[in-house]
Amino acid sequence: MDTRNRTSKKRRTAVACTVALVLTFVVTVVVTSGRINANGASGRVFQPGTLELPKSEPQGWSVSYPISLPRTYTVISGLYAESTHLWAVAAGTTQNSLLEYSAQTGRMVRDYRISDPPGANLGIWRFAPIALDLAGNVWVGVNASLVEINPQTREEHVVPLPSVPTAAKGSKEPLFPGPPGRFNAVTSIVTNSAGELVVGRMFAAALQVVNPSTDSVAEQALPTGDVVAGLGQTDLASDPVHGAIYTATYDGQVGSSGQYQVLQLLDGHWTTTASKCASSTVTIDGGRLALTGASCIAHAPAQRSEERRVRK
């Protein structure tokens, strides 16, 4: 009886070792081959530097799968999608670039090198938001500057942004390291109904409004006690149809430690959204305002998102 048990145990051990060796071999082959099977059952292998666009998705969904970046690039710092193109800012070990992909083929069309503005140093934690102006030029936020790239001529134009107001030291609102307002990184860019660029900067107490034709910069102060949330492109959203700009902020005057909220700017007045969701991000989803918080998602009623006036 003991002999049979020992024999059975040895067989189970041998089988387990064999399975482990096979799995190890398969994983090693997949990893070292540098190829990715991104489509499961179909078994298709996609080449690096492309986007795979599935032929069909349920319920009208359209999905793009980024497979890999060209060599020397390490991380995507910004992403912008439109009907015909996908734009991505890729930070690399030796250079930073704006990559243009075709939405139809999924292949990279062009690589526009970005000359670092002073203090750019795009890295894995840096934001590089992207927006397109009415003339079709691409704007990228690089630390405290805007970089304009003309896709037709490949010309680059840098607009250093002036210092931005911040919360006072000792207040509950967060502060960016360094001299107040000088190095606050650009986290988000949108265009308003007039075609101007609205810029959100990390922990800033005001938005900056840039005229893309003249490079002039104006300020739109946030209500007292609010600063830009500083969480990325979802700090701002634009509804050009109704002329509204939405901003995710941190309000240090709420409660004992402050909270996130979303404000609407319309006709020069700030209002708060009616949702009870303590939102830290904002976007436009299918023409409707969409808010997300730590444990909630809220969609505003169609064409209605403001409820009460706050201080200017």
Coordinates of C-alpha atoms in Angstrom, one line a residue:
M1 CA 0.0 0.0 0.0
D2 CA 2.8 2.4 0.9
T3 CA 4.7 1.5 -2.3
R4 CA 1.7 2.3 -4.5
N5 CA 1.2 5.6 -2.7
R6 CA 4.9 6.5 -3.2
T7 CA 4.7 5.6 -6.9
S8 CA 1.6 7.6 -7.5
K9 CA 3.1 10.6 -5.7
K10 CA 6.2 10.4 -7.8
R11 CA 4.1 10.3 -11.0
R12 CA 2.1 13.4 -9.9
T13 CA 5.4 15.2 -9.1
A14 CA 6.8 14.3 -12.5
V15 CA 3.7 15.5 -14.3
A16 CA 3.7 18.8 -12.4
C17 CA 7.4 19.3 -13.2
T18 CA 6.8 18.6 -16.9
V19 CA 3.9 21.1 -17.0
A20 CA 6.0 23.8 -15.3
L21 CA 8.8 23.3 -17.7
V22 CA 6.5 23.6 -20.7
L23 CA 4.9 26.8 -19.3
T24 CA 8.3 28.2 -18.6
F25 CA 9.4 27.5 -22.2
V26 CA 6.3 29.0 -23.7
V27 CA 6.5 32.2 -21.6
T28 CA 10.3 32.5 -22.4
V29 CA 9.6 32.1 -26.2
V30 CA 6.8 34.7 -26.1
V31 CA 8.8 37.2 -24.0
T32 CA 12.1 36.9 -25.8
S33 CA 10.6 36.9 -29.3
G34 CA 9.5 40.5 -28.9
R35 CA 6.1 39.7 -30.4
I36 CA 2.7 40.1 -28.8
N37 CA -0.4 38.0 -29.5
A38 CA -3.0 40.7 -28.8
N39 CA -6.0 39.1 -30.3
G40 CA -6.4 35.9 -28.2
A41 CA -8.1 33.2 -30.2
S42 CA -7.3 34.6 -33.7
G43 CA -3.6 34.1 -33.0
R44 CA -2.5 37.1 -35.0
V45 CA 0.8 38.6 -34.3
F46 CA 1.1 42.4 -34.7
Q47 CA 4.3 44.3 -35.5
P48 CA 5.7 46.9 -33.1
G49 CA 4.9 50.5 -33.7
T50 CA 1.4 49.9 -35.0
L51 CA -2.1 50.1 -33.6
E52 CA -4.5 47.2 -34.2
L53 CA -8.0 48.3 -35.1
P54 CA -10.5 45.5 -34.6
K55 CA -12.9 44.9 -37.6
S56 CA -16.0 44.9 -35.4
E57 CA -16.9 45.5 -31.8
P58 CA -20.3 44.9 -30.0
Q59 CA -22.8 47.7 -29.6
G60 CA -20.9 50.1 -31.9
W61 CA -17.7 50.3 -29.8
S62 CA -14.5 51.2 -31.6
V63 CA -11.3 50.2 -29.9
S64 CA -7.6 50.8 -30.7
Y65 CA -4.9 48.7 -29.2
P66 CA -1.5 50.3 -29.0
I67 CA 1.1 47.5 -29.2
S68 CA 4.4 49.2 -28.7
L69 CA 6.3 52.4 -29.3
P70 CA 9.2 52.8 -31.8
R71 CA 12.6 52.0 -30.3
T72 CA 14.2 54.6 -28.0
Y73 CA 10.8 55.7 -26.7
T74 CA 9.8 54.6 -23.2
V75 CA 6.4 56.1 -22.3
I76 CA 3.3 57.9 -23.7
S77 CA 2.9 61.2 -21.9
G78 CA -0.1 62.6 -23.9
L79 CA -2.8 61.2 -26.1
Y80 CA -5.4 62.9 -28.4
A81 CA -7.9 61.1 -30.7
E82 CA -9.9 62.5 -33.6
S83 CA -11.9 60.9 -36.4
T84 CA -9.0 60.5 -38.8
H85 CA -5.9 60.6 -36.6
L86 CA -4.5 59.6 -33.2
W87 CA -1.8 61.8 -31.8
A88 CA 0.6 60.7 -29.0
V89 CA 3.5 62.4 -27.2
A90 CA 6.2 59.8 -26.6
A91 CA 9.0 60.5 -24.2
G92 CA 12.3 58.8 -24.9
T93 CA 15.8 58.3 -23.6
T94 CA 17.3 60.6 -26.3
Q95 CA 14.4 62.6 -27.6
N96 CA 10.7 63.4 -27.3
S97 CA 8.3 63.3 -30.2
L98 CA 4.7 63.9 -31.3
L99 CA 3.7 60.7 -33.1
E100 CA 0.9 60.8 -35.7
Y101 CA -1.1 57.6 -36.3
S102 CA -3.7 56.9 -39.0
A103 CA -7.1 55.9 -37.4
Q104 CA -7.9 53.9 -40.6
T105 CA -4.8 51.8 -40.8
G106 CA -3.5 52.0 -37.3
R107 CA 0.0 52.7 -38.6
M108 CA 2.3 55.5 -37.6
V109 CA 2.4 58.2 -40.3
R110 CA 4.9 60.7 -39.0
D111 CA 7.3 61.4 -36.1
Y112 CA 7.7 65.0 -35.2
R113 CA 10.7 65.7 -32.9
I114 CA 10.0 68.1 -30.0
S115 CA 12.8 70.4 -29.1
D116 CA 12.7 70.6 -25.4
P117 CA 11.8 74.1 -24.1
P118 CA 13.8 75.2 -21.1
G119 CA 13.1 72.7 -18.2
A120 CA 11.1 70.3 -20.4
N121 CA 12.7 67.0 -19.5
L122 CA 9.6 64.9 -20.3
G123 CA 9.6 61.9 -18.0
I124 CA 7.3 59.1 -16.9
W125 CA 5.5 61.3 -14.4
R126 CA 5.2 64.3 -16.6
F127 CA 2.0 65.4 -18.4
A128 CA 2.1 66.3 -22.1
P129 CA -1.5 67.2 -23.0
I130 CA -2.5 67.7 -26.6
A131 CA -5.0 69.9 -28.4
L132 CA -5.7 71.0 -32.0
D133 CA -6.6 74.5 -32.9
L134 CA -9.0 75.6 -35.7
A135 CA -6.2 75.8 -38.2
G136 CA -5.2 72.1 -37.6
N137 CA -2.0 72.9 -35.7
V138 CA -1.2 70.6 -32.8
W139 CA -0.4 72.1 -29.4
V140 CA 1.5 70.2 -26.7
G141 CA 1.9 71.2 -23.1
V142 CA 5.5 70.7 -22.0
N143 CA 6.0 71.7 -18.4
A144 CA 5.4 75.5 -18.3
S145 CA 5.4 76.0 -22.1
L146 CA 3.2 75.3 -25.1
V147 CA 4.8 73.8 -28.2
E148 CA 2.9 74.3 -31.5
I149 CA 3.6 71.9 -34.4
N150 CA 2.4 72.5 -37.9
P151 CA 1.8 69.0 -39.4
Q152 CA 2.1 70.4 -42.9
T153 CA 5.4 72.2 -42.7
R154 CA 6.7 70.4 -39.6
E155 CA 7.6 73.7 -38.1
E156 CA 7.8 74.1 -34.3
H157 CA 6.9 77.2 -32.3
V158 CA 7.3 77.5 -28.6
V159 CA 5.2 79.7 -26.3
P160 CA 6.6 80.1 -22.8
L161 CA 3.8 80.7 -20.4
P162 CA 4.0 83.4 -17.7
S163 CA 3.7 82.6 -14.1
V164 CA 0.3 81.6 -12.9
P165 CA -1.4 82.5 -9.6
T166 CA -1.3 79.9 -6.8
A167 CA -2.8 79.4 -3.4
A168 CA -1.2 81.2 -0.5
K169 CA 1.4 79.4 1.6
G170 CA -0.2 78.0 4.7
S171 CA -3.6 77.4 3.1
K172 CA -5.2 74.0 2.6
E173 CA -4.7 74.0 -1.2
P174 CA -1.7 72.1 -2.6
L175 CA 1.3 74.0 -3.9
F176 CA 3.7 73.1 -6.7
P177 CA 7.4 72.9 -5.8
G178 CA 9.6 75.9 -6.5
P179 CA 8.8 79.6 -6.9
P180 CA 5.0 80.1 -6.8
G181 CA 3.4 79.8 -10.2
R182 CA 6.6 79.7 -12.2
F183 CA 7.1 76.0 -12.9
N184 CA 3.5 74.7 -12.4
A185 CA 3.3 72.1 -15.2
V186 CA 0.6 72.2 -17.9
T187 CA -1.7 69.3 -17.2
S188 CA -4.6 69.9 -19.6
I189 CA -5.5 71.9 -22.8
V190 CA -8.9 72.4 -24.5
T191 CA -10.2 74.8 -27.1
N192 CA -13.1 77.1 -26.3
S193 CA -15.9 78.2 -28.5
A194 CA -13.8 81.2 -29.7
G195 CA -11.0 78.9 -30.9
E196 CA -8.7 79.9 -28.0
L197 CA -6.6 77.4 -26.0
V198 CA -7.6 77.1 -22.4
V199 CA -4.8 75.8 -20.3
G200 CA -4.9 74.2 -16.9
R201 CA -1.7 74.1 -14.8
M202 CA -1.1 71.9 -11.8
F203 CA -2.5 73.5 -8.6
A204 CA -3.0 76.9 -10.3
A205 CA -5.5 79.3 -8.9
A206 CA -6.4 80.5 -12.5
L207 CA -6.7 79.1 -16.0
Q208 CA -4.7 80.6 -18.8
V209 CA -6.3 81.5 -22.1
V210 CA -4.0 81.6 -25.1
N211 CA -4.7 83.1 -28.5
P212 CA -3.1 80.7 -31.0
S213 CA -2.7 83.5 -33.6
T214 CA -1.0 86.1 -31.4
D215 CA 0.4 84.0 -28.5
S216 CA -1.2 86.5 -26.1
V217 CA -2.1 85.0 -22.7
A218 CA -5.0 86.0 -20.5
E219 CA -6.1 84.7 -17.1
Q220 CA -9.4 83.4 -15.9
A221 CA -9.3 83.3 -12.1
L222 CA -10.9 80.4 -10.2
P223 CA -13.2 81.0 -7.3
T224 CA -11.3 81.8 -4.1
G225 CA -10.1 78.7 -2.4
D226 CA -10.0 76.6 -5.6
V227 CA -7.0 75.3 -7.5
V228 CA -6.7 73.1 -10.6
A229 CA -6.9 69.5 -9.5
G230 CA -3.6 68.6 -11.3
L231 CA -4.5 65.1 -12.3
G232 CA -3.9 65.3 -16.0
Q233 CA -6.0 66.0 -19.2
T234 CA -9.2 65.3 -17.2
D235 CA -8.7 68.6 -15.3
L236 CA -10.5 70.3 -18.2
A237 CA -13.3 69.7 -20.6
S238 CA -14.9 71.9 -23.2
D239 CA -18.4 72.1 -24.5
P240 CA -18.0 74.5 -27.5
V241 CA -21.7 74.1 -28.5
H242 CA -22.9 75.8 -25.4
G243 CA -19.7 77.8 -24.7
A244 CA -18.9 76.2 -21.4
I245 CA -15.5 75.2 -19.9
Y246 CA -15.5 72.6 -17.1
T247 CA -12.6 72.5 -14.6
A248 CA -11.8 69.9 -11.9
T249 CA -10.6 71.7 -8.9
Y250 CA -9.5 71.1 -5.3
D251 CA -11.5 73.3 -2.9
G252 CA -9.6 73.8 0.4
Q253 CA -12.5 75.6 2.0
V254 CA -14.8 72.6 2.1
G255 CA -14.7 70.6 5.3
S256 CA -11.7 70.1 7.5
S257 CA -9.3 69.0 4.7
G258 CA -11.0 70.2 1.5
Q259 CA -12.4 68.2 -1.4
Y260 CA -12.4 67.8 -5.2
Q261 CA -15.2 69.3 -7.2
V262 CA -16.1 70.3 -10.8
L263 CA -16.9 73.9 -11.8
Q264 CA -18.5 75.2 -14.9
L265 CA -17.4 78.5 -16.6
L266 CA -20.1 80.1 -18.7
D267 CA -20.5 83.7 -19.7
G268 CA -17.7 84.7 -17.2
H269 CA -19.5 83.1 -14.2
W270 CA -18.4 80.0 -12.2
T271 CA -21.0 77.5 -11.0
T272 CA -20.8 74.2 -9.3
T273 CA -22.2 71.0 -10.8
A274 CA -25.3 69.5 -9.1
S275 CA -23.9 66.0 -8.7
K276 CA -23.2 64.7 -5.2
C277 CA -20.3 62.8 -6.6
A278 CA -17.1 64.4 -5.2
S279 CA -15.6 64.5 -8.7
S280 CA -11.9 64.8 -9.4
T281 CA -12.0 64.4 -13.2
V282 CA -14.2 65.7 -15.9
T283 CA -14.8 64.9 -19.6
I284 CA -17.5 65.2 -22.3
D285 CA -19.0 61.8 -23.1
G286 CA -21.3 61.7 -26.1
G287 CA -22.1 65.4 -25.7
R288 CA -22.9 65.0 -22.0
L289 CA -20.8 66.1 -19.0
A290 CA -19.3 63.0 -17.3
L291 CA -17.7 63.2 -13.8
T292 CA -15.8 60.6 -11.9
G293 CA -14.7 60.5 -8.3
A294 CA -13.0 58.0 -6.0
S295 CA -16.1 55.8 -5.9
C296 CA -18.6 57.3 -8.3
I297 CA -19.4 58.2 -11.9
A298 CA -22.0 60.8 -12.8
H299 CA -23.5 62.0 -16.1
A300 CA -25.2 65.4 -16.2
P301 CA -28.7 65.7 -17.7
A302 CA -28.5 66.8 -21.4
Q303 CA -27.8 70.5 -21.8
R304 CA -28.0 71.1 -18.1
S305 CA -25.1 71.1 -15.7
E306 CA -25.1 74.1 -13.5
E307 CA -27.0 74.6 -10.2
R308 CA -25.7 77.3 -7.9
R309 CA -23.4 80.3 -8.3
V310 CA -20.1 80.4 -6.4
R311 CA -17.8 83.3 -5.6
K312 CA -15.8 84.8 -8.5

